[in-house]
XYZ file of C-alpha atoms in Angstrom:
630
model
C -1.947 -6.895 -19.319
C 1.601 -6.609 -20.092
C 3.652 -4.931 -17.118
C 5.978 -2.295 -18.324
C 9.585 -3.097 -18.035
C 11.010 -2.270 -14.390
C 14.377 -0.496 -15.326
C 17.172 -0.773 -12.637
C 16.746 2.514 -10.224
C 19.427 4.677 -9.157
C 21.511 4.376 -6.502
C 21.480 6.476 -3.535
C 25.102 7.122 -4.265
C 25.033 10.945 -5.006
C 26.016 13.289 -1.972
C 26.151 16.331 -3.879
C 27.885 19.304 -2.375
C 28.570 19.641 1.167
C 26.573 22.768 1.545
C 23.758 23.795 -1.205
C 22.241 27.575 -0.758
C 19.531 26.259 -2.632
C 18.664 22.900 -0.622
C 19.337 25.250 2.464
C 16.949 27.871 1.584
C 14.016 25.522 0.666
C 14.850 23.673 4.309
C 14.480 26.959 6.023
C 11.383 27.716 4.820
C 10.316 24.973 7.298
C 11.916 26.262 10.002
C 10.560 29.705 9.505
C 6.718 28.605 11.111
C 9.036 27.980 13.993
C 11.331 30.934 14.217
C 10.137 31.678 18.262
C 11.444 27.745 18.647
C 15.033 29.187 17.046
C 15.129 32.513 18.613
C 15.137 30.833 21.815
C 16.929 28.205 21.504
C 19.644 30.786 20.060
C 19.265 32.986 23.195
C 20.189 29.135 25.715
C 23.377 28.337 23.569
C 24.189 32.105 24.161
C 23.794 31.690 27.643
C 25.164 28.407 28.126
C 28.776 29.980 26.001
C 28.629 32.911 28.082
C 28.870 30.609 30.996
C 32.003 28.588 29.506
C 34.300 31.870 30.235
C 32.383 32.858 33.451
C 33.801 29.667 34.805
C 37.729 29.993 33.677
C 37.464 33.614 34.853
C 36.326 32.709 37.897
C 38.666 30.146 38.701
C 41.436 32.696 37.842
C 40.353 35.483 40.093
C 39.985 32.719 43.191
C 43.617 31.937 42.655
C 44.935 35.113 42.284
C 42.402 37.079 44.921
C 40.507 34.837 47.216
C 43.462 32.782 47.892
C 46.744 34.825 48.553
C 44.271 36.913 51.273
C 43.264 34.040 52.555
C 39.836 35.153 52.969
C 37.397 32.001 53.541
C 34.387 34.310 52.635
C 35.403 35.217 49.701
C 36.895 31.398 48.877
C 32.774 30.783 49.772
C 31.262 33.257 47.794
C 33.426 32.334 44.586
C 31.770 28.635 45.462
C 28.373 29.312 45.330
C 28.728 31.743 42.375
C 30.861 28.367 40.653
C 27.606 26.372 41.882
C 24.979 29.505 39.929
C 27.106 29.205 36.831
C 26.357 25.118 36.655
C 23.035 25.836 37.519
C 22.664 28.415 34.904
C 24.693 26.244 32.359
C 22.165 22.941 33.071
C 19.370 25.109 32.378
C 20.501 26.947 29.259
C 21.606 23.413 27.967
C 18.736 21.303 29.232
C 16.373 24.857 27.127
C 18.490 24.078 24.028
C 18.455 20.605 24.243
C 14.588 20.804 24.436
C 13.847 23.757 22.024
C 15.937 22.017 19.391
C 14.172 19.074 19.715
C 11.074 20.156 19.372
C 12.211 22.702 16.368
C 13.775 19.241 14.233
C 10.387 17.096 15.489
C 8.129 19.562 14.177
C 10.174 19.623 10.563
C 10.194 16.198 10.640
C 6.060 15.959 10.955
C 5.696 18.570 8.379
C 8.225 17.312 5.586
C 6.989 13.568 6.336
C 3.482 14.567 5.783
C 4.250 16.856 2.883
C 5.905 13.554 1.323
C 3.285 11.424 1.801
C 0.492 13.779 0.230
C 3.069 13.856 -2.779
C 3.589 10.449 -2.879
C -0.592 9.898 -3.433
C -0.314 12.096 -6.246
C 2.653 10.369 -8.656
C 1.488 8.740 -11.079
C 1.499 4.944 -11.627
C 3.945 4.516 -13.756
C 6.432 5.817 -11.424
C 5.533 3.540 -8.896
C 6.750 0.950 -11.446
C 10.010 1.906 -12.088
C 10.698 2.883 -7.807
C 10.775 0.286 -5.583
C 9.168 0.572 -2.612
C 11.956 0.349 -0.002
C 13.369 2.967 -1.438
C 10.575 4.874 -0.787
C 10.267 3.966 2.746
C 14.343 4.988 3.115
C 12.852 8.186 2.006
C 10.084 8.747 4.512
C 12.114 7.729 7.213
C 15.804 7.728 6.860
C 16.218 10.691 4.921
C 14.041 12.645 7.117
C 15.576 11.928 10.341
C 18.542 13.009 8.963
C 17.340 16.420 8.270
C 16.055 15.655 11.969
C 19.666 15.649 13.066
C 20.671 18.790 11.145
C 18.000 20.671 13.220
C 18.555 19.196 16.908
C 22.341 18.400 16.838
C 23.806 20.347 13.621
C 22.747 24.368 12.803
C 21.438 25.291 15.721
C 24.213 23.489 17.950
C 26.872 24.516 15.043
C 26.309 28.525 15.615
C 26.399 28.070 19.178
C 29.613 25.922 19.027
C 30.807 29.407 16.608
C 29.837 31.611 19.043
C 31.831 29.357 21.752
C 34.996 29.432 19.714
C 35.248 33.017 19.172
C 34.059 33.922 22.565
C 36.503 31.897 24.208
C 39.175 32.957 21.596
C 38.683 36.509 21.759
C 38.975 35.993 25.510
C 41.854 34.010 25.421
C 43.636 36.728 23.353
C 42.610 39.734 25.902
C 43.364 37.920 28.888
C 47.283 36.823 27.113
C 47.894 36.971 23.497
C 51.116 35.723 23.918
C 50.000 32.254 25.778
C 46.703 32.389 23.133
C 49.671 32.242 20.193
C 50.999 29.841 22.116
C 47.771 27.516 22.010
C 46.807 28.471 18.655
C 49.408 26.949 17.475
C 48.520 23.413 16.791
C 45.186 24.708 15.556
C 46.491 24.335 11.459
C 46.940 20.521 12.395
C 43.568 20.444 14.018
C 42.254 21.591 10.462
C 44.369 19.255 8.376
C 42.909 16.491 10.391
C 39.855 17.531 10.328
C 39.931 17.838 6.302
C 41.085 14.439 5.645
C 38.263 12.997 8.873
C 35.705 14.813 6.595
C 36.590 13.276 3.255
C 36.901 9.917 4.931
C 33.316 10.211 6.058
C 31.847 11.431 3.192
C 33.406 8.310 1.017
C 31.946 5.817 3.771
C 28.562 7.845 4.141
C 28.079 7.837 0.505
C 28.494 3.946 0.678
C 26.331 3.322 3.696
C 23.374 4.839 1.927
C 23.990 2.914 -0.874
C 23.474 -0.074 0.892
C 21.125 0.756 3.120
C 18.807 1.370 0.249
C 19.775 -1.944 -1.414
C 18.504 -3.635 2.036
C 15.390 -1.867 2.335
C 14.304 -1.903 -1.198
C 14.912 -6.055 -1.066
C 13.458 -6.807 2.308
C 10.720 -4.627 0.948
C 10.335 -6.543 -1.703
C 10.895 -10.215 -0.133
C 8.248 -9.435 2.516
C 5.563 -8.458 -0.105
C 6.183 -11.444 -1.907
C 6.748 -13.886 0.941
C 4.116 -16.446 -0.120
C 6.391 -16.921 -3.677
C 9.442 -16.712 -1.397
C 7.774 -20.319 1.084
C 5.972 -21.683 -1.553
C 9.220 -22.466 -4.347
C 10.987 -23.259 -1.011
C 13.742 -20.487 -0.985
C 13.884 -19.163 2.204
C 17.838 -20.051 2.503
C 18.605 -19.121 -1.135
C 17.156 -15.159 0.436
C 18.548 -15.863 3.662
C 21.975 -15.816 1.634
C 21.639 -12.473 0.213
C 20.036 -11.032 2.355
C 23.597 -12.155 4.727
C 25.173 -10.700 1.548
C 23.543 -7.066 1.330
C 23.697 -7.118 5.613
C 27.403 -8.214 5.522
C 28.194 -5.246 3.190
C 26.049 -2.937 5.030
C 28.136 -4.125 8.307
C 31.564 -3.324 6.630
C 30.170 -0.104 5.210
C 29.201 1.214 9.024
C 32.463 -0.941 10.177
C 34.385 2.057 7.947
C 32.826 4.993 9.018
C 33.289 4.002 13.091
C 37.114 3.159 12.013
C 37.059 7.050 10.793
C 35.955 7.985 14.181
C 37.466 6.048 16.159
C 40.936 7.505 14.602
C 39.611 11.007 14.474
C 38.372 11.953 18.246
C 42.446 10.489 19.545
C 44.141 12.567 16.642
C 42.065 15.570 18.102
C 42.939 14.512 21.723
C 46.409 14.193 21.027
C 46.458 17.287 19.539
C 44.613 19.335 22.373
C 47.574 17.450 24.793
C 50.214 19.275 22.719
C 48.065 22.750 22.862
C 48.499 22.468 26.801
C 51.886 21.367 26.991
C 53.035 24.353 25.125
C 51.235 26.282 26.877
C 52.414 25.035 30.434
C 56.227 25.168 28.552
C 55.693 28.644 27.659
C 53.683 29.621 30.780
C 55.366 27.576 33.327
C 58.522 29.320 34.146
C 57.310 32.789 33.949
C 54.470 32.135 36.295
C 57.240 31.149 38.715
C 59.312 33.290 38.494
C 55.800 36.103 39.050
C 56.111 37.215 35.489
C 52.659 35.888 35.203
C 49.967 34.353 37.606
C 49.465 31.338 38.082
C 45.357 32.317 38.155
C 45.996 32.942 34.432
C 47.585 29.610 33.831
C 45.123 27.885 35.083
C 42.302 29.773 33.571
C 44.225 29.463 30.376
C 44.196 25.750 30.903
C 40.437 25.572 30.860
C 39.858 27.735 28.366
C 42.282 25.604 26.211
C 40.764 22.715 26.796
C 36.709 24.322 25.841
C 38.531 26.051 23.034
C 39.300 22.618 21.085
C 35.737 21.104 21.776
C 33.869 23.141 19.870
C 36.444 22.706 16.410
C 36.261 18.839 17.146
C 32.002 19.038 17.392
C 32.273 20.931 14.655
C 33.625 18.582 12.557
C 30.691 15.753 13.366
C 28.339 19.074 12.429
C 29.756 19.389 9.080
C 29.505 15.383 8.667
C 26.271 15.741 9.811
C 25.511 18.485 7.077
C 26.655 16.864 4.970
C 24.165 13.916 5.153
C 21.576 16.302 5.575
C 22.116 18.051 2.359
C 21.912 14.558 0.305
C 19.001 13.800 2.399
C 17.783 16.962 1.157
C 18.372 16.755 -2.361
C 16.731 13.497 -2.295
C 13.763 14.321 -0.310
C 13.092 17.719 -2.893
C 13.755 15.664 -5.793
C 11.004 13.369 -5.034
C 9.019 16.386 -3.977
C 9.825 18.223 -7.457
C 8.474 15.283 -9.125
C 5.531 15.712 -11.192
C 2.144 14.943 -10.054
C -0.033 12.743 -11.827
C -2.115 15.217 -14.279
C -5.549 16.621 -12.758
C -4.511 15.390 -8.993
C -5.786 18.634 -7.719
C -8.821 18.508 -6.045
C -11.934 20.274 -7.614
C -14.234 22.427 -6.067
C -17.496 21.552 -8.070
C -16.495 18.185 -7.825
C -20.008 16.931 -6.055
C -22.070 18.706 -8.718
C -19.915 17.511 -11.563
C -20.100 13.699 -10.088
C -23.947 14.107 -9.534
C -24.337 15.373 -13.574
C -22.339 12.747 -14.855
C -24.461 9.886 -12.668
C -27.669 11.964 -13.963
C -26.775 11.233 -17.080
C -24.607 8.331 -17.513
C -21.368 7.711 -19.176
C -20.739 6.772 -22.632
C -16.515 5.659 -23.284
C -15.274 5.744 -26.376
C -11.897 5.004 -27.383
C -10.898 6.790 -30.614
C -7.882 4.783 -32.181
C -6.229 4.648 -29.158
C -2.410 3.557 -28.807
C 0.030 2.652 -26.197
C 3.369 1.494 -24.949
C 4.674 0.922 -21.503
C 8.332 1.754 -22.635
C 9.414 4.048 -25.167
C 12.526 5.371 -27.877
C 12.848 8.485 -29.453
C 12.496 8.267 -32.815
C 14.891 8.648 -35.636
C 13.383 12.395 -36.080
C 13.567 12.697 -32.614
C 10.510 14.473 -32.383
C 8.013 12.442 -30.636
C 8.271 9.266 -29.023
C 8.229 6.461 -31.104
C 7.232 2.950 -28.859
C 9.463 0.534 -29.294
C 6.673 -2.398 -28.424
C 3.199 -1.196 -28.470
C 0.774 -2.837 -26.026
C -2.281 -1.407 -27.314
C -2.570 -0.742 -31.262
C -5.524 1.302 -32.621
C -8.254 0.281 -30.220
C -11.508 1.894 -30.889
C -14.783 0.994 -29.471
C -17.996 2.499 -27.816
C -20.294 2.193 -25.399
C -23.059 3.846 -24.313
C -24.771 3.861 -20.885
C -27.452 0.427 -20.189
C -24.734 -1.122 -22.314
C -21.702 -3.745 -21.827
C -18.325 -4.242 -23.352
C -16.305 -7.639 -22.848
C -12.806 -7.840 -23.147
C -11.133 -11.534 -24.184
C -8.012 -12.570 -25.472
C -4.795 -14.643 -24.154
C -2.992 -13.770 -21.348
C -0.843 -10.299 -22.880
C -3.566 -9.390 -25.453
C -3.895 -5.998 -23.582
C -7.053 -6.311 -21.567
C -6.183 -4.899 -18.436
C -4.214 -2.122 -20.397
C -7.411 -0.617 -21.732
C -8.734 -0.185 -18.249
C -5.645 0.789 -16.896
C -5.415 3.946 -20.045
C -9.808 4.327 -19.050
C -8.571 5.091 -15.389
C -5.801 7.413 -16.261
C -3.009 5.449 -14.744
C -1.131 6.030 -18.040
C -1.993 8.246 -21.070
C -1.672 6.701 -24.280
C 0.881 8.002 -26.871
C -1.499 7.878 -29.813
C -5.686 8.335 -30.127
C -7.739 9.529 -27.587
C -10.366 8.385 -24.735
C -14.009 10.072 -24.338
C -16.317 10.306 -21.357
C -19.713 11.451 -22.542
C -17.815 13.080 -26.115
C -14.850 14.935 -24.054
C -11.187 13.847 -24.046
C -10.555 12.325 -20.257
C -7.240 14.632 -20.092
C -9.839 17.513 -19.566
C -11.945 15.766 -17.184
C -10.520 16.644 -13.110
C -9.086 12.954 -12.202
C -11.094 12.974 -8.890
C -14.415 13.439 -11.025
C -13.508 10.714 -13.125
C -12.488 7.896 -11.106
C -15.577 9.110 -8.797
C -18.282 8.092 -10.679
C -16.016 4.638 -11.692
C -16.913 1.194 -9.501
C -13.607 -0.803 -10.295
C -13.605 -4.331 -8.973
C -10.235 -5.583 -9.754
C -8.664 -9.224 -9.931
C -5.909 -8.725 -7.716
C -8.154 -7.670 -4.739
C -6.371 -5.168 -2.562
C -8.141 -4.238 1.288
C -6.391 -2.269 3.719
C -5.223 -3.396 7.313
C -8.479 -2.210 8.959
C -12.126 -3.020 10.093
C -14.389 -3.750 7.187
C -16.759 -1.366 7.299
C -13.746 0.900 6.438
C -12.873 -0.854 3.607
C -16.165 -0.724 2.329
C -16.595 3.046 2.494
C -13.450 4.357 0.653
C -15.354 4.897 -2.083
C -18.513 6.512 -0.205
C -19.625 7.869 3.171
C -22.024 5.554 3.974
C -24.061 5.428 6.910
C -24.159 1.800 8.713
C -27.737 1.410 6.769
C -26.237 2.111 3.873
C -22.854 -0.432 4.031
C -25.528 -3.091 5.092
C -27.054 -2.125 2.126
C -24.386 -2.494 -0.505
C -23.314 -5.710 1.364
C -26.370 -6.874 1.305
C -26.597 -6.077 -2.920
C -23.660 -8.421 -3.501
C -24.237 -10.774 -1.232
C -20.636 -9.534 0.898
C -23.526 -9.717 4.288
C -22.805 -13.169 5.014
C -18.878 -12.867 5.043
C -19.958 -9.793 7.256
C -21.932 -12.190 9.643
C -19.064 -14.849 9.494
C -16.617 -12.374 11.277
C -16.043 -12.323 15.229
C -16.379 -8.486 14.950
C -18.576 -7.994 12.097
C -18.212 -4.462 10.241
C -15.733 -3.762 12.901
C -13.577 -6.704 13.016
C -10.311 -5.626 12.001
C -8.327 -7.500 9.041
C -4.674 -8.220 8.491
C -2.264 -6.663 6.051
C -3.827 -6.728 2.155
C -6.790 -8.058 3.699
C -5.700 -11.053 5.985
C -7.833 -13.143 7.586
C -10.647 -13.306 5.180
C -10.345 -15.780 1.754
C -9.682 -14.278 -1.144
C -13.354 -15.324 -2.651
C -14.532 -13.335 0.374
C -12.504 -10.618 -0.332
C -14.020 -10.177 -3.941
C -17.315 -9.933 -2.494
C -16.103 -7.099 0.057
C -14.471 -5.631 -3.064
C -18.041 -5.460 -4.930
C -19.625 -3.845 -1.879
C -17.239 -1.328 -2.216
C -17.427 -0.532 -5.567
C -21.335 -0.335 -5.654
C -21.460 1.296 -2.465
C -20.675 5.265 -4.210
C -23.689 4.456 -7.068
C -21.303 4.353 -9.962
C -22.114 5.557 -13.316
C -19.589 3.199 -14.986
C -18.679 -0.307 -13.820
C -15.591 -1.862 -14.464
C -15.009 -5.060 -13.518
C -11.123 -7.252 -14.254
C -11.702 -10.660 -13.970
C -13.761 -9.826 -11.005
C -16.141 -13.028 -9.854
C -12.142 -15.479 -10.196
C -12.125 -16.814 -7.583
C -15.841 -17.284 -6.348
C -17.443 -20.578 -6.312
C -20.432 -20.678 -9.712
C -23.255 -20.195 -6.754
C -21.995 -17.056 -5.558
C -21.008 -16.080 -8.988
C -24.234 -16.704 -9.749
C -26.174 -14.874 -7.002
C -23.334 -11.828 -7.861
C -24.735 -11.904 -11.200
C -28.053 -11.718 -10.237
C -27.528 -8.738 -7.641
C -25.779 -7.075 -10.807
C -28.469 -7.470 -13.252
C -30.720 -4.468 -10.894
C -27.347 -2.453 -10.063
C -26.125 -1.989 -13.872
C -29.591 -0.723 -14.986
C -28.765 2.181 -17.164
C -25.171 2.055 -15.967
C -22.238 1.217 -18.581
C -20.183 -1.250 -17.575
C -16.515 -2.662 -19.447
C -15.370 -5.980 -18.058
C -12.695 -8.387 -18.273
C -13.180 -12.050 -18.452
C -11.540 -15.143 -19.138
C -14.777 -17.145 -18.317
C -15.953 -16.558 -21.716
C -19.677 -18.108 -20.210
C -19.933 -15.250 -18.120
C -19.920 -12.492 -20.822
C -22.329 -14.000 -23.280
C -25.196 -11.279 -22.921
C -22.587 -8.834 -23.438
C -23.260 -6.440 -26.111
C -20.890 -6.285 -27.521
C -17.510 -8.199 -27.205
C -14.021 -7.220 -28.195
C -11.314 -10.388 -28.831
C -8.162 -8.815 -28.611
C -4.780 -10.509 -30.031
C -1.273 -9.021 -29.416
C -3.075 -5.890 -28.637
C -5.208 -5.314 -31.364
C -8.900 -6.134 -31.945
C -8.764 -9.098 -34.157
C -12.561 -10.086 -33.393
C -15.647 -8.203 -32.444
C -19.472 -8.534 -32.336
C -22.463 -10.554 -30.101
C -21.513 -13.794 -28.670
C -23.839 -15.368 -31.290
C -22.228 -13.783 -34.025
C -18.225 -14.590 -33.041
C -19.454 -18.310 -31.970
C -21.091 -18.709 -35.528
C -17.621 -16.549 -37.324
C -15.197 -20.008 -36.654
C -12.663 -17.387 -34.802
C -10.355 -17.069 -31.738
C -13.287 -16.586 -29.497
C -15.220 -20.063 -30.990
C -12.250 -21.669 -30.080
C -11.637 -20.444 -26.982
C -15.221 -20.817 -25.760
C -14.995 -24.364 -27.176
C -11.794 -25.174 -24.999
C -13.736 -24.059 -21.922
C -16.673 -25.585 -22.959
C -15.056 -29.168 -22.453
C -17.071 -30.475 -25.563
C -20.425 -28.836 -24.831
C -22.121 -28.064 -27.793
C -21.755 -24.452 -28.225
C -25.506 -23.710 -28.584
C -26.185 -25.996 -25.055
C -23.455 -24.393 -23.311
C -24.766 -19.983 -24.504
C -27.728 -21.148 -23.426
C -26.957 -22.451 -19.803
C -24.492 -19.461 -19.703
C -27.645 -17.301 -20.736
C -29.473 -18.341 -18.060
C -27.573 -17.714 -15.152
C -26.731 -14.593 -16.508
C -29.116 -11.669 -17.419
C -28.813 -10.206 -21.039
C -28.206 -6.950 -19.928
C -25.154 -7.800 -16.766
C -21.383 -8.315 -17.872
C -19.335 -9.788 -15.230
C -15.672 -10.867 -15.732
């Protein structure tokens, strides 16, 4: 097989607008299952703003009333109505604290699960071109930001609105003069403000930049870790892995420089709001042109007046990285599902029809090419290296295909194009005399058995490994095991079906996971058996018993398989030799050995010398006329 070209991805560099209608509409229709959670947690911050005048209001009438009677009851009262206002205020901001929580929690579970189901249904070739870190960035980075936009940003931003112009509008009936007075360092407030925001959004932007670079190569470092120990460069990683963690230091080493300048700028600036206001307050309020209860009060108020403008400069910040977040997290979610991903209700009957029947593939002139061009006419895509060039074959159920060639021919393609992990650009693909693009995906790859060379098994027990193609009962994964031979590796494990294996399959050897592999793939009855290169890495005996188990299990079944053993495909019916993609040889084993071709000589090379004749007919013998294992 050749693997398509992996073209540099994107970078994660693109914030997009600060706000987006759009993205905010399509966001809200996940809050809307939750409007009770938003209601109420609207109805707290009302509360808990209400309570930031009762207390400045209070404090004024205690110096203007309570005090100059010098009336210790009423000095008591105005204490224990202080104390009710905290009370109330801790409970209206513990309930928003809570309810907003629970309201950006719940969007979180629903968008990550939403992007996981979508994820299942890309297709292939898109996983090719994405690397997986990025993905990961996606189902966890980019959703906890919309996390924060919930809990800590439009929720928390309307109630710091409603704080501002509540205190504001009681600032201004209480003394519009003083309000003037502290209003008056509010266009610096907003000039800082701009240039914190732009500061942000440059070192945001670079922060996800790298952070993406850092997942996407630890990603890819820890999947290919054996490579990484085995050519010995752990400190040649370790570098750039400093490198891409040094620059993702500096990045967040910016954006804490931002704030760290911003939050004393404010400061400073809500100092100079009080000390006009004491300048222009001061002497009148001793000289009994104005109380001193409204000074005071005016004080506080001053001072809860500025906090909400400074949080609301973190909220737009933290819009801000919710809205790339967002157009991120749709964009993946507007991309196009694989074709026929949708589950089908007949599905059962339609699998049980086909297996009634049995499958007969035929490829029709069939054409491919991982990467493509437009043509000059610019009409339809014109490969610019084809992979596959006008394959055609055909076979019919109780019969076998072989695939051979050099590494590259374009073996693994045709399977790959017979699965529907890519479509071809040119010919077309059969399944009992209809095109596969018009047979439901999950009908087709149900009645396939696909034992693969690269073996992949889930962290997991075994027995659930076994059943992903099936729902079998206990009887029946002894059963399949059994069929394959997989029962011993079964018996060999401390916890038998249930003893749990490591990442890809840890813990068992990779001979023993091809035998777990064919348990799995015979375990759902398939119609059509494809097997890539599929008995490697097993030992001749067990290769041999495998065959054996076969020869009963692919009775009336088709079956396509991949092999560079050439001894193991000799009872093939027919076999394929393909060259630079294209069929270059084809026929019986008896009939390419006798043609002096590319399969003669490359059954003589494995032969070691063996007569050709002496070696078919050992070959022949340990493997039944009508079994094809690669």
């Amino acid at each position: 097989m050749v693997a398509p070209a992996a073209s540099a991805p994107p970078e994660d560099d693109a914030l997009g607008k600060a706000y987006d209608a759009r993205l905010v509409r399509r966001l809200l229709a996940y809050v809307r299952p939750y409007a009770a959670l938003v209601g109420a947690a609207l109805a707290c911050i009302a509360v808990a703003a209400g309570m930031q005048l009762a207390g400045p209001l209070l404090t004024r009438w205690v110096i203007d009333q309570a005090l100059p009677t010098r009336d210790p009851a009423l000095v008591v009262r105005a204490a224990l109505g202080y104390a009710a206002l905290l009370l109330a205020q801790f409970g209206a901001s513990y309930g928003e604290t809570m309810l907003t929580s629970l309201l950006g929690q719940r969007v979180m579970r629903d968008l990550r699960h939403e992007l996981f189901v979508r994820l299942q249904q890309l297709p292939i070739a898109w996983f090719d071109r994405t690397p997986v870190g990025r993905l990961v960035t996606r189902v966890t980075s980019d959703v906890e930001a919309l996390n924060e936009l919930f809990t800590s940003g439009v929720v928390s931003g309307l109630g710091d609105l409603f704080t501002l112009v509540a205190i504001g509008v009681a600032m201004v009936l209480i003394d519009w003069r003083l309000a003037l007075a502290a209003f008056a360092v509010i266009p610096f407030v907003f000039l800082a403000s701009r240039v914190f925001q732009r500061r942000v959004r440059s070192s945001y932007r670079d922060i996800r930049t790298r952070l993406a670079r850092l997942n996407a190569f630890v990603g890819e470092r820890l999947a290919g870790m054996r490579i990484v120990q085995l050519f010995g460069q752990q400190h040649r990683e370790a570098a750039h892995f400093a490198r891409l963690n040094e620059a993702h230091l500096e990045s967040q080493l910016r954006s804490i420089t931002v704030y760290a300048l911003y939050f004393p700028v404010i400061e400073l600036l809500t100092t100079l709001a009080l000390a006009s206001l004491l300048v222009t307050a001061g002497g009148e309020a001793m000289g009994g042109a104005r109380s001193v209860g409204t000074v005071a009060a005016f004080l506080q108020l001053v001072r809860r007046f500025f906090q909400p403008l400074q949080d609301l400069s973190e909220k737009y910040n933290i819009l801000q990285a919710a809205m790339a977040a967002a157009e991120r997290i749709f964009d993946l979610l507007d991309t196009p599902a694989a074709p026929g991903v949708t589950p089908t209700p007949d599905r059962e009957a339609r699998v049980a029809a086909l297996r009634r029947v049995g499958v007969t593939v035929e490829f029709q002139g069939v054409w491919f090419a991982y990467e493509t061009t437009r043509g000059a006419n610019d009409e339809e895509p014109s490969p610019s290296r084809w992979v596959l060039r006008d394959i055609s074959f055909r076979v019919a159920p109780g019969q076998s295909v072989a695939l051979v060639g050099p590494t590259g021919a374009g073996k693994s393609t045709v399977v790959n194009l017979l699965l529907r992990f890519y479509e071809p650009q040119r010919g077309r693909i059969l399944v009992n005399g209809t095109d596969i693009r018009e047979i439901p995906l999950d009908v087709l790859r149900a009645v396939v058995g696909y034992v693969q060379q690269d073996i992949f098994l889930f962290a997991g027990d075994v027995a659930a490994n076994v059943r992903l193609s099936a729902p079998l009962s206990d009887e029946g994964l002894a059963t399949a095991a059994a069929r394959v031979g997989a029962d011993r590796v079964v018996r060999r494990l401390p916890g038998g079906w249930q003893h749990v294996l490591g990442e890809r399959g840890g813990g068992v050897s990779i001979g023993e996971r091809q035998l777990l592999a064919f348990a799995r793939a015979i375990a759902a009855n398939p119609a059509l058996l494809v097997l890539d290169e599929a008995t490697s890495a097993v030992d001749s005996q067990i290769e041999a018993e495998i065959q054996q188990a076969l020869s009963t299990l692919m009775a009336g079944r088709t079956s396509i398989a991949i092999a560079h053993r050439l001894s193991t495909i000799v009872g093939a019916n027919e076999i394929l030799v393909l060259h630079h993609g294209e069929v270059i040889e084809r026929g019986t084993h008896r009939v390419l050995a006798a043609a002096g071709g590319m399969y003669e000589r490359l059954f003589r090379l494995q032969a070691g010398g063996v007569g050709l004749e002496d070696q078919s007919s050992a070959a022949a013998t340990r493997l039944p006329s009508d079994v094809t294992v690669g």
